Amino acid sequence: MRPEGSSFSLMSSSSTPPAQALYAAGDASRAAFRHPQAQHEIRLGQALVAYEFKRARRRSIGMVVTVDGLTVRAPKWATWADIETALRSKERWICAKLVDQRERAQKMAASKIDWKEGAVVPFLGEQVVLVLDPRVSGAQFKQGEPTLPGIVHQALHLGLPQQATPEQIRDAVQSWLQREAKAIFQDRARHFADQMGVSVTKVSLSSAKTRWGSASADGSIRLHWRLIHFSVSIIDYVVAHELAHLREMNHSQRFWDVVRSVMPEYADMREQLKHVTIPD
Ligand SMILES: [Zn+2]
């Protein structure tokens, strides 16, 4: 199964809503976009766009939207009226790209884990706090530990010294996550295989760039280990999806009927999976 959307970590919709619709009333914070090297600005719909401008040896007026914002490159002959007309003719495209890039940057910042004691890692859709604890060998998961006054968290104790490097911490956490993933995926696969009347010969982990899971005619399935960050219902959907391929090696109506038979609410999970963010 391939993630649906433009990239692996950001499942954004490819449809482009009209520029006006992007700036719903009350959402004024979204309506200003300023490139760090901006020298000029223009109002496009309700958005104030401050852009970087460069004269260049080229035939036409070019526009690029990056995480920084909009950059416009124009040939020597282009007047300000020409440039403004060109920007207005691409207004919808520019605004949609600016919003996309902003959301992308926000999601990336939110999913960036700072690998140190106290960092939070998503596990089965919940937050797990990391604790460096040299007394522990390997890693030990503790349910409901009071880490802050009045706040009870799940904690993962790692057998590492306080001076452990971010790489050591990340490696320890990821190998624990992968062990858990293997055990949990096997358990869920057994559960659904019984209900579907299929036999699974092997469940293995993958770290494929572009797919959450796959199934082979020999009865083996592969599931992306990063699914362990998400809720059990999302994991169940991917497991049920791949197992259903052991009955139907396609995405026909019969295939979806098999998925629905064990997971009537599969469409919700399928939708949620399009919007997940993978922490890194
Ligand atoms: Zn599929």
PDB file of C-alpha atoms and ligand atoms in Angstrom:
ATOM      1  CA  MET A   1       0.000   0.000   0.000  1.00  0.00           C
ATOM      2  CA  ARG A   2       1.381   3.355  -0.973  1.00  0.00           C
ATOM      3  CA  PRO A   3       0.809   6.465   1.095  1.00  0.00           C
ATOM      4  CA  GLU A   4      -1.560   8.721  -0.760  1.00  0.00           C
ATOM      5  CA  GLY A   5      -0.294  12.267  -1.125  1.00  0.00           C
ATOM      6  CA  SER A   6       2.651  14.200  -2.383  1.00  0.00           C
ATOM      7  CA  SER A   7       5.354  12.823  -0.137  1.00  0.00           C
ATOM      8  CA  PHE A   8       6.003  10.286   2.531  1.00  0.00           C
ATOM      9  CA  SER A   9       6.044  12.574   5.518  1.00  0.00           C
ATOM     10  CA  LEU A  10       3.551  15.142   4.427  1.00  0.00           C
ATOM     11  CA  MET A  11       0.285  13.813   3.121  1.00  0.00           C
ATOM     12  CA  SER A  12      -1.035  17.008   1.623  1.00  0.00           C
ATOM     13  CA  SER A  13      -3.911  17.155  -0.772  1.00  0.00           C
ATOM     14  CA  SER A  14      -2.928  17.989  -4.331  1.00  0.00           C
ATOM     15  CA  SER A  15      -6.120  19.870  -5.134  1.00  0.00           C
ATOM     16  CA  THR A  16      -5.782  23.631  -5.188  1.00  0.00           C
ATOM     17  CA  PRO A  17      -8.592  25.510  -3.473  1.00  0.00           C
ATOM     18  CA  PRO A  18      -9.269  29.092  -4.612  1.00  0.00           C
ATOM     19  CA  ALA A  19      -6.992  31.636  -2.951  1.00  0.00           C
ATOM     20  CA  GLN A  20      -9.916  33.260  -1.122  1.00  0.00           C
ATOM     21  CA  ALA A  21     -10.922  29.995   0.494  1.00  0.00           C
ATOM     22  CA  LEU A  22      -7.454  29.604   1.980  1.00  0.00           C
ATOM     23  CA  TYR A  23      -7.893  32.712   4.087  1.00  0.00           C
ATOM     24  CA  ALA A  24     -11.075  32.046   5.948  1.00  0.00           C
ATOM     25  CA  ALA A  25     -12.297  34.899   8.122  1.00  0.00           C
ATOM     26  CA  GLY A  26     -10.484  35.044  11.429  1.00  0.00           C
ATOM     27  CA  ASP A  27      -7.419  33.325  10.105  1.00  0.00           C
ATOM     28  CA  ALA A  28      -5.432  36.501   9.641  1.00  0.00           C
ATOM     29  CA  SER A  29      -2.183  34.924  10.846  1.00  0.00           C
ATOM     30  CA  ARG A  30      -2.025  32.975   7.627  1.00  0.00           C
ATOM     31  CA  ALA A  31      -2.528  35.972   5.458  1.00  0.00           C
ATOM     32  CA  ALA A  32       0.981  37.427   5.601  1.00  0.00           C
ATOM     33  CA  PHE A  33       3.911  35.763   3.940  1.00  0.00           C
ATOM     34  CA  ARG A  34       7.294  37.436   4.153  1.00  0.00           C
ATOM     35  CA  HIS A  35      10.428  36.138   2.461  1.00  0.00           C
ATOM     36  CA  PRO A  36      13.493  36.807   4.673  1.00  0.00           C
ATOM     37  CA  GLN A  37      15.099  38.698   1.745  1.00  0.00           C
ATOM     38  CA  ALA A  38      11.899  40.476   0.717  1.00  0.00           C
ATOM     39  CA  GLN A  39      12.248  43.844  -1.009  1.00  0.00           C
ATOM     40  CA  HIS A  40       8.750  44.189  -2.485  1.00  0.00           C
ATOM     41  CA  GLU A  41       5.229  43.301  -1.561  1.00  0.00           C
ATOM     42  CA  ILE A  42       1.892  42.705  -3.204  1.00  0.00           C
ATOM     43  CA  ARG A  43      -1.607  41.927  -1.976  1.00  0.00           C
ATOM     44  CA  LEU A  44      -2.942  38.723  -3.537  1.00  0.00           C
ATOM     45  CA  GLY A  45      -6.521  38.089  -2.482  1.00  0.00           C
ATOM     46  CA  GLN A  46      -6.427  38.734   1.260  1.00  0.00           C
ATOM     47  CA  ALA A  47      -2.793  37.727   1.585  1.00  0.00           C
ATOM     48  CA  LEU A  48       0.028  40.206   1.868  1.00  0.00           C
ATOM     49  CA  VAL A  49       2.984  38.613   0.111  1.00  0.00           C
ATOM     50  CA  ALA A  50       6.438  40.159   0.597  1.00  0.00           C
ATOM     51  CA  TYR A  51       8.769  38.622  -1.947  1.00  0.00           C
ATOM     52  CA  GLU A  52      12.390  38.450  -2.895  1.00  0.00           C
ATOM     53  CA  PHE A  53      13.019  40.042  -6.278  1.00  0.00           C
ATOM     54  CA  LYS A  54      15.870  39.510  -8.694  1.00  0.00           C
ATOM     55  CA  ARG A  55      16.597  40.804 -12.154  1.00  0.00           C
ATOM     56  CA  ALA A  56      17.965  38.025 -14.295  1.00  0.00           C
ATOM     57  CA  ARG A  57      18.976  37.190 -17.801  1.00  0.00           C
ATOM     58  CA  ARG A  58      15.916  35.242 -18.816  1.00  0.00           C
ATOM     59  CA  ARG A  59      13.005  35.316 -21.259  1.00  0.00           C
ATOM     60  CA  SER A  60      10.053  35.397 -18.906  1.00  0.00           C
ATOM     61  CA  ILE A  61       9.025  36.293 -15.376  1.00  0.00           C
ATOM     62  CA  GLY A  62       9.683  33.315 -13.095  1.00  0.00           C
ATOM     63  CA  MET A  63       8.215  32.537  -9.685  1.00  0.00           C
ATOM     64  CA  VAL A  64       9.420  30.020  -7.126  1.00  0.00           C
ATOM     65  CA  VAL A  65       7.876  29.258  -3.745  1.00  0.00           C
ATOM     66  CA  THR A  66      10.144  27.632  -1.155  1.00  0.00           C
ATOM     67  CA  VAL A  67       9.996  27.277   2.601  1.00  0.00           C
ATOM     68  CA  ASP A  68      11.331  30.881   2.757  1.00  0.00           C
ATOM     69  CA  GLY A  69       8.527  32.281   0.628  1.00  0.00           C
ATOM     70  CA  LEU A  70       8.132  33.683  -2.870  1.00  0.00           C
ATOM     71  CA  THR A  71      11.033  34.616  -5.137  1.00  0.00           C
ATOM     72  CA  VAL A  72      10.368  36.424  -8.402  1.00  0.00           C
ATOM     73  CA  ARG A  73      12.939  36.621 -11.196  1.00  0.00           C
ATOM     74  CA  ALA A  74      12.296  39.010 -14.036  1.00  0.00           C
ATOM     75  CA  PRO A  75      14.146  39.888 -17.229  1.00  0.00           C
ATOM     76  CA  LYS A  76      15.573  43.407 -17.655  1.00  0.00           C
ATOM     77  CA  TRP A  77      12.731  44.514 -19.979  1.00  0.00           C
ATOM     78  CA  ALA A  78       9.895  43.701 -17.552  1.00  0.00           C
ATOM     79  CA  THR A  79       8.196  46.763 -16.012  1.00  0.00           C
ATOM     80  CA  TRP A  80       6.560  46.747 -12.564  1.00  0.00           C
ATOM     81  CA  ALA A  81       3.191  46.644 -14.300  1.00  0.00           C
ATOM     82  CA  ASP A  82       4.297  43.495 -16.182  1.00  0.00           C
ATOM     83  CA  ILE A  83       5.487  41.893 -12.964  1.00  0.00           C
ATOM     84  CA  GLU A  84       2.291  42.718 -11.118  1.00  0.00           C
ATOM     85  CA  THR A  85       0.168  41.328 -13.960  1.00  0.00           C
ATOM     86  CA  ALA A  86       2.226  38.131 -13.971  1.00  0.00           C
ATOM     87  CA  LEU A  87       1.848  37.712 -10.193  1.00  0.00           C
ATOM     88  CA  ARG A  88      -1.919  38.312 -10.348  1.00  0.00           C
ATOM     89  CA  SER A  89      -2.332  35.788 -13.122  1.00  0.00           C
ATOM     90  CA  LYS A  90      -0.711  33.166 -10.851  1.00  0.00           C
ATOM     91  CA  GLU A  91      -2.374  34.371  -7.658  1.00  0.00           C
ATOM     92  CA  ARG A  92      -4.104  31.096  -6.812  1.00  0.00           C
ATOM     93  CA  TRP A  93      -1.052  29.009  -7.466  1.00  0.00           C
ATOM     94  CA  ILE A  94       1.209  31.300  -5.405  1.00  0.00           C
ATOM     95  CA  CYS A  95      -1.155  31.406  -2.407  1.00  0.00           C
ATOM     96  CA  ALA A  96      -1.741  27.663  -2.423  1.00  0.00           C
ATOM     97  CA  LYS A  97       2.017  27.013  -2.535  1.00  0.00           C
ATOM     98  CA  LEU A  98       2.712  29.499   0.256  1.00  0.00           C
ATOM     99  CA  VAL A  99       0.127  27.843   2.496  1.00  0.00           C
ATOM    100  CA  ASP A 100       1.483  24.379   1.630  1.00  0.00           C
ATOM    101  CA  GLN A 101       5.022  25.386   2.450  1.00  0.00           C
ATOM    102  CA  ARG A 102       4.013  26.981   5.725  1.00  0.00           C
ATOM    103  CA  GLU A 103       2.064  23.906   6.817  1.00  0.00           C
ATOM    104  CA  ARG A 104       4.943  21.723   5.782  1.00  0.00           C
ATOM    105  CA  ALA A 105       7.426  23.755   7.829  1.00  0.00           C
ATOM    106  CA  GLN A 106       5.113  23.706  10.866  1.00  0.00           C
ATOM    107  CA  LYS A 107       4.613  19.965  10.651  1.00  0.00           C
ATOM    108  CA  MET A 108       8.339  19.354  10.276  1.00  0.00           C
ATOM    109  CA  ALA A 109       9.145  21.515  13.284  1.00  0.00           C
ATOM    110  CA  ALA A 110       6.479  19.722  15.328  1.00  0.00           C
ATOM    111  CA  SER A 111       7.761  16.285  14.389  1.00  0.00           C
ATOM    112  CA  LYS A 112      11.444  16.952  14.941  1.00  0.00           C
ATOM    113  CA  ILE A 113      12.535  15.068  18.043  1.00  0.00           C
ATOM    114  CA  ASP A 114      15.274  16.628  20.126  1.00  0.00           C
ATOM    115  CA  TRP A 115      17.005  13.415  21.260  1.00  0.00           C
ATOM    116  CA  LYS A 116      17.662  14.013  24.937  1.00  0.00           C
ATOM    117  CA  GLU A 117      16.243  13.202  28.358  1.00  0.00           C
ATOM    118  CA  GLY A 118      12.659  14.445  28.618  1.00  0.00           C
ATOM    119  CA  ALA A 119      12.020  14.283  24.869  1.00  0.00           C
ATOM    120  CA  VAL A 120       8.653  12.890  23.848  1.00  0.00           C
ATOM    121  CA  VAL A 121       8.251  10.134  21.267  1.00  0.00           C
ATOM    122  CA  PRO A 122       4.889   9.018  19.864  1.00  0.00           C
ATOM    123  CA  PHE A 123       4.183   5.327  20.458  1.00  0.00           C
ATOM    124  CA  LEU A 124       0.817   3.723  19.563  1.00  0.00           C
ATOM    125  CA  GLY A 125      -0.646   7.209  19.230  1.00  0.00           C
ATOM    126  CA  GLU A 126       0.418   8.265  22.712  1.00  0.00           C
ATOM    127  CA  GLN A 127       3.322  10.264  24.080  1.00  0.00           C
ATOM    128  CA  VAL A 128       6.226   8.488  25.755  1.00  0.00           C
ATOM    129  CA  VAL A 129       8.800  10.484  27.734  1.00  0.00           C
ATOM    130  CA  LEU A 130      12.468   9.437  27.514  1.00  0.00           C
ATOM    131  CA  VAL A 131      14.428   8.898  30.732  1.00  0.00           C
ATOM    132  CA  LEU A 132      18.174   8.191  30.809  1.00  0.00           C
ATOM    133  CA  ASP A 133      18.661   5.553  33.459  1.00  0.00           C
ATOM    134  CA  PRO A 134      22.034   3.731  33.583  1.00  0.00           C
ATOM    135  CA  ARG A 135      20.601   1.153  36.005  1.00  0.00           C
ATOM    136  CA  VAL A 136      18.419  -0.287  33.255  1.00  0.00           C
ATOM    137  CA  SER A 137      19.808  -2.734  30.715  1.00  0.00           C
ATOM    138  CA  GLY A 138      18.605  -1.964  27.199  1.00  0.00           C
ATOM    139  CA  ALA A 139      15.241  -0.219  27.416  1.00  0.00           C
ATOM    140  CA  GLN A 140      12.338  -0.560  29.804  1.00  0.00           C
ATOM    141  CA  PHE A 141       8.853   0.767  29.234  1.00  0.00           C
ATOM    142  CA  LYS A 142       6.945   2.091  32.258  1.00  0.00           C
ATOM    143  CA  GLN A 143       3.258   2.787  32.165  1.00  0.00           C
ATOM    144  CA  GLY A 144       1.879   5.714  34.146  1.00  0.00           C
ATOM    145  CA  GLU A 145       4.976   7.200  35.722  1.00  0.00           C
ATOM    146  CA  PRO A 146       4.679  10.648  37.305  1.00  0.00           C
ATOM    147  CA  THR A 147       7.390  12.570  35.453  1.00  0.00           C
ATOM    148  CA  LEU A 148       6.164  16.069  36.270  1.00  0.00           C
ATOM    149  CA  PRO A 149       4.121  17.084  39.313  1.00  0.00           C
ATOM    150  CA  GLY A 150       0.519  16.153  38.653  1.00  0.00           C
ATOM    151  CA  ILE A 151       1.187  14.774  35.171  1.00  0.00           C
ATOM    152  CA  VAL A 152       1.367  11.051  34.592  1.00  0.00           C
ATOM    153  CA  HIS A 153       3.174   9.871  31.517  1.00  0.00           C
ATOM    154  CA  GLN A 154       4.311   6.706  29.929  1.00  0.00           C
ATOM    155  CA  ALA A 155       8.083   6.619  30.143  1.00  0.00           C
ATOM    156  CA  LEU A 156      10.808   4.760  28.347  1.00  0.00           C
ATOM    157  CA  HIS A 157      13.898   4.184  30.510  1.00  0.00           C
ATOM    158  CA  LEU A 158      17.026   3.789  28.434  1.00  0.00           C
ATOM    159  CA  GLY A 159      20.124   2.159  29.846  1.00  0.00           C
ATOM    160  CA  LEU A 160      22.330   5.109  28.912  1.00  0.00           C
ATOM    161  CA  PRO A 161      24.424   7.586  30.921  1.00  0.00           C
ATOM    162  CA  GLN A 162      23.417  11.247  31.226  1.00  0.00           C
ATOM    163  CA  GLN A 163      26.198  12.217  28.796  1.00  0.00           C
ATOM    164  CA  ALA A 164      24.840   9.943  26.019  1.00  0.00           C
ATOM    165  CA  THR A 165      24.889  11.570  22.579  1.00  0.00           C
ATOM    166  CA  PRO A 166      21.673  12.325  20.640  1.00  0.00           C
ATOM    167  CA  GLU A 167      22.647   9.574  18.153  1.00  0.00           C
ATOM    168  CA  GLN A 168      22.987   6.983  20.941  1.00  0.00           C
ATOM    169  CA  ILE A 169      19.611   7.984  22.337  1.00  0.00           C
ATOM    170  CA  ARG A 170      17.928   7.871  18.946  1.00  0.00           C
ATOM    171  CA  ASP A 171      19.424   4.464  18.144  1.00  0.00           C
ATOM    172  CA  ALA A 172      18.331   3.027  21.490  1.00  0.00           C
ATOM    173  CA  VAL A 173      14.786   4.349  21.082  1.00  0.00           C
ATOM    174  CA  GLN A 174      14.480   3.210  17.476  1.00  0.00           C
ATOM    175  CA  SER A 175      15.653  -0.303  18.219  1.00  0.00           C
ATOM    176  CA  TRP A 176      13.152  -0.540  21.070  1.00  0.00           C
ATOM    177  CA  LEU A 177      10.388   0.772  18.762  1.00  0.00           C
ATOM    178  CA  GLN A 178      11.316  -1.813  16.140  1.00  0.00           C
ATOM    179  CA  ARG A 179      11.194  -4.685  18.639  1.00  0.00           C
ATOM    180  CA  GLU A 180       7.786  -3.516  19.833  1.00  0.00           C
ATOM    181  CA  ALA A 181       6.620  -3.070  16.237  1.00  0.00           C
ATOM    182  CA  LYS A 182       7.553  -6.623  15.362  1.00  0.00           C
ATOM    183  CA  ALA A 183       5.743  -8.100  18.367  1.00  0.00           C
ATOM    184  CA  ILE A 184       2.622  -5.963  18.006  1.00  0.00           C
ATOM    185  CA  PHE A 185       2.321  -6.355  14.226  1.00  0.00           C
ATOM    186  CA  GLN A 186       2.645 -10.148  14.555  1.00  0.00           C
ATOM    187  CA  ASP A 187      -0.026 -10.160  17.209  1.00  0.00           C
ATOM    188  CA  ARG A 188      -2.444  -8.047  15.131  1.00  0.00           C
ATOM    189  CA  ALA A 189      -1.720 -10.131  12.025  1.00  0.00           C
ATOM    190  CA  ARG A 190      -2.590 -13.337  13.887  1.00  0.00           C
ATOM    191  CA  HIS A 191      -5.793 -11.719  15.136  1.00  0.00           C
ATOM    192  CA  PHE A 192      -7.009 -10.653  11.680  1.00  0.00           C
ATOM    193  CA  ALA A 193      -5.726 -13.723   9.841  1.00  0.00           C
ATOM    194  CA  ASP A 194      -8.007 -15.910  11.966  1.00  0.00           C
ATOM    195  CA  GLN A 195     -11.006 -13.712  11.208  1.00  0.00           C
ATOM    196  CA  MET A 196     -10.291 -13.641   7.474  1.00  0.00           C
ATOM    197  CA  GLY A 197      -9.385 -17.277   7.169  1.00  0.00           C
ATOM    198  CA  VAL A 198      -5.986 -16.585   5.621  1.00  0.00           C
ATOM    199  CA  SER A 199      -2.658 -17.974   6.739  1.00  0.00           C
ATOM    200  CA  VAL A 200       0.288 -15.679   7.216  1.00  0.00           C
ATOM    201  CA  THR A 201       3.648 -17.324   6.801  1.00  0.00           C
ATOM    202  CA  LYS A 202       5.763 -14.369   7.901  1.00  0.00           C
ATOM    203  CA  VAL A 203       5.409 -10.812   9.226  1.00  0.00           C
ATOM    204  CA  SER A 204       8.485  -8.659   8.754  1.00  0.00           C
ATOM    205  CA  LEU A 205       9.368  -5.020   9.192  1.00  0.00           C
ATOM    206  CA  SER A 206      10.216  -2.713   6.339  1.00  0.00           C
ATOM    207  CA  SER A 207      11.574   0.795   6.066  1.00  0.00           C
ATOM    208  CA  ALA A 208      10.555   1.305   2.462  1.00  0.00           C
ATOM    209  CA  LYS A 209      10.451   4.943   1.394  1.00  0.00           C
ATOM    210  CA  THR A 210       7.090   4.924  -0.310  1.00  0.00           C
ATOM    211  CA  ARG A 211       4.856   2.234   1.136  1.00  0.00           C
ATOM    212  CA  TRP A 212       3.285   1.316   4.442  1.00  0.00           C
ATOM    213  CA  GLY A 213       2.997  -2.353   3.695  1.00  0.00           C
ATOM    214  CA  SER A 214       3.061  -5.089   1.098  1.00  0.00           C
ATOM    215  CA  ALA A 215       1.877  -8.663   0.734  1.00  0.00           C
ATOM    216  CA  SER A 216       3.292 -11.562  -1.286  1.00  0.00           C
ATOM    217  CA  ALA A 217       1.512 -14.556  -2.764  1.00  0.00           C
ATOM    218  CA  ASP A 218       3.614 -16.835  -0.514  1.00  0.00           C
ATOM    219  CA  GLY A 219       1.658 -15.530   2.479  1.00  0.00           C
ATOM    220  CA  SER A 220       4.233 -13.117   3.858  1.00  0.00           C
ATOM    221  CA  ILE A 221       3.527  -9.493   4.652  1.00  0.00           C
ATOM    222  CA  ARG A 222       5.839  -6.570   5.299  1.00  0.00           C
ATOM    223  CA  LEU A 223       4.854  -3.572   7.384  1.00  0.00           C
ATOM    224  CA  HIS A 224       6.677  -0.296   7.848  1.00  0.00           C
ATOM    225  CA  TRP A 225       8.129  -0.153  11.373  1.00  0.00           C
ATOM    226  CA  ARG A 226       7.203   3.558  11.678  1.00  0.00           C
ATOM    227  CA  LEU A 227       3.529   2.556  11.889  1.00  0.00           C
ATOM    228  CA  ILE A 228       4.300   1.866  15.567  1.00  0.00           C
ATOM    229  CA  HIS A 229       4.078   5.636  16.189  1.00  0.00           C
ATOM    230  CA  PHE A 230       0.375   5.631  15.296  1.00  0.00           C
ATOM    231  CA  SER A 231      -2.767   4.404  17.027  1.00  0.00           C
ATOM    232  CA  VAL A 232      -3.598   0.702  17.083  1.00  0.00           C
ATOM    233  CA  SER A 233      -6.587   1.371  14.789  1.00  0.00           C
ATOM    234  CA  ILE A 234      -4.307   2.774  12.108  1.00  0.00           C
ATOM    235  CA  ILE A 235      -1.941  -0.185  12.495  1.00  0.00           C
ATOM    236  CA  ASP A 236      -4.937  -2.529  12.322  1.00  0.00           C
ATOM    237  CA  TYR A 237      -6.090  -0.946   9.096  1.00  0.00           C
ATOM    238  CA  VAL A 238      -2.708  -1.487   7.405  1.00  0.00           C
ATOM    239  CA  VAL A 239      -2.477  -5.053   8.748  1.00  0.00           C
ATOM    240  CA  ALA A 240      -6.026  -5.862   7.605  1.00  0.00           C
ATOM    241  CA  HIS A 241      -5.320  -4.237   4.238  1.00  0.00           C
ATOM    242  CA  GLU A 242      -2.240  -6.370   3.590  1.00  0.00           C
ATOM    243  CA  LEU A 243      -3.887  -9.564   4.829  1.00  0.00           C
ATOM    244  CA  ALA A 244      -6.858  -8.906   2.560  1.00  0.00           C
ATOM    245  CA  HIS A 245      -4.375  -8.983  -0.331  1.00  0.00           C
ATOM    246  CA  LEU A 246      -3.707 -12.626   0.534  1.00  0.00           C
ATOM    247  CA  ARG A 247      -7.317 -13.193  -0.582  1.00  0.00           C
ATOM    248  CA  GLU A 248      -7.470 -10.563  -3.358  1.00  0.00           C
ATOM    249  CA  MET A 249      -4.240  -9.349  -4.949  1.00  0.00           C
ATOM    250  CA  ASN A 250      -5.859  -6.134  -6.214  1.00  0.00           C
ATOM    251  CA  HIS A 251      -7.937  -3.200  -4.998  1.00  0.00           C
ATOM    252  CA  SER A 252     -11.252  -4.421  -6.403  1.00  0.00           C
ATOM    253  CA  GLN A 253     -14.625  -4.106  -4.711  1.00  0.00           C
ATOM    254  CA  ARG A 254     -14.140  -7.679  -3.465  1.00  0.00           C
ATOM    255  CA  PHE A 255     -10.858  -6.652  -1.855  1.00  0.00           C
ATOM    256  CA  TRP A 256     -12.498  -3.767   0.044  1.00  0.00           C
ATOM    257  CA  ASP A 257     -15.340  -6.060   1.099  1.00  0.00           C
ATOM    258  CA  VAL A 258     -12.780  -8.328   2.777  1.00  0.00           C
ATOM    259  CA  VAL A 259     -11.218  -5.338   4.586  1.00  0.00           C
ATOM    260  CA  ARG A 260     -14.665  -4.106   5.651  1.00  0.00           C
ATOM    261  CA  SER A 261     -15.640  -7.523   6.982  1.00  0.00           C
ATOM    262  CA  VAL A 262     -13.018  -7.248   9.740  1.00  0.00           C
ATOM    263  CA  MET A 263     -12.873  -3.461  10.017  1.00  0.00           C
ATOM    264  CA  PRO A 264     -16.171  -1.728   9.193  1.00  0.00           C
ATOM    265  CA  GLU A 265     -14.672   1.710   9.963  1.00  0.00           C
ATOM    266  CA  TYR A 266     -11.668   1.209   7.702  1.00  0.00           C
ATOM    267  CA  ALA A 267     -12.393   4.340   5.630  1.00  0.00           C
ATOM    268  CA  ASP A 268     -11.776   6.588   8.656  1.00  0.00           C
ATOM    269  CA  MET A 269      -8.428   4.950   9.314  1.00  0.00           C
ATOM    270  CA  ARG A 270      -7.495   5.161   5.664  1.00  0.00           C
ATOM    271  CA  GLU A 271      -8.221   8.878   5.788  1.00  0.00           C
ATOM    272  CA  GLN A 272      -6.248   9.371   9.028  1.00  0.00           C
ATOM    273  CA  LEU A 273      -3.257   7.625   7.516  1.00  0.00           C
ATOM    274  CA  LYS A 274      -3.141  10.286   4.801  1.00  0.00           C
ATOM    275  CA  HIS A 275      -2.537  12.969   7.419  1.00  0.00           C
ATOM    276  CA  VAL A 276      -0.002  11.373   9.729  1.00  0.00           C
ATOM    277  CA  THR A 277       3.384  12.907  10.387  1.00  0.00           C
ATOM    278  CA  ILE A 278       6.412  10.737  10.898  1.00  0.00           C
ATOM    279  CA  PRO A 279       8.606  11.986  13.740  1.00  0.00           C
ATOM    280  CA  ASP A 280      12.327  12.078  13.100  1.00  0.00           C
TER     281      ASP A 280
HETATM  282 ZN    ZN B   1      -3.156  -2.517  -1.232  1.00  0.00          ZN
END
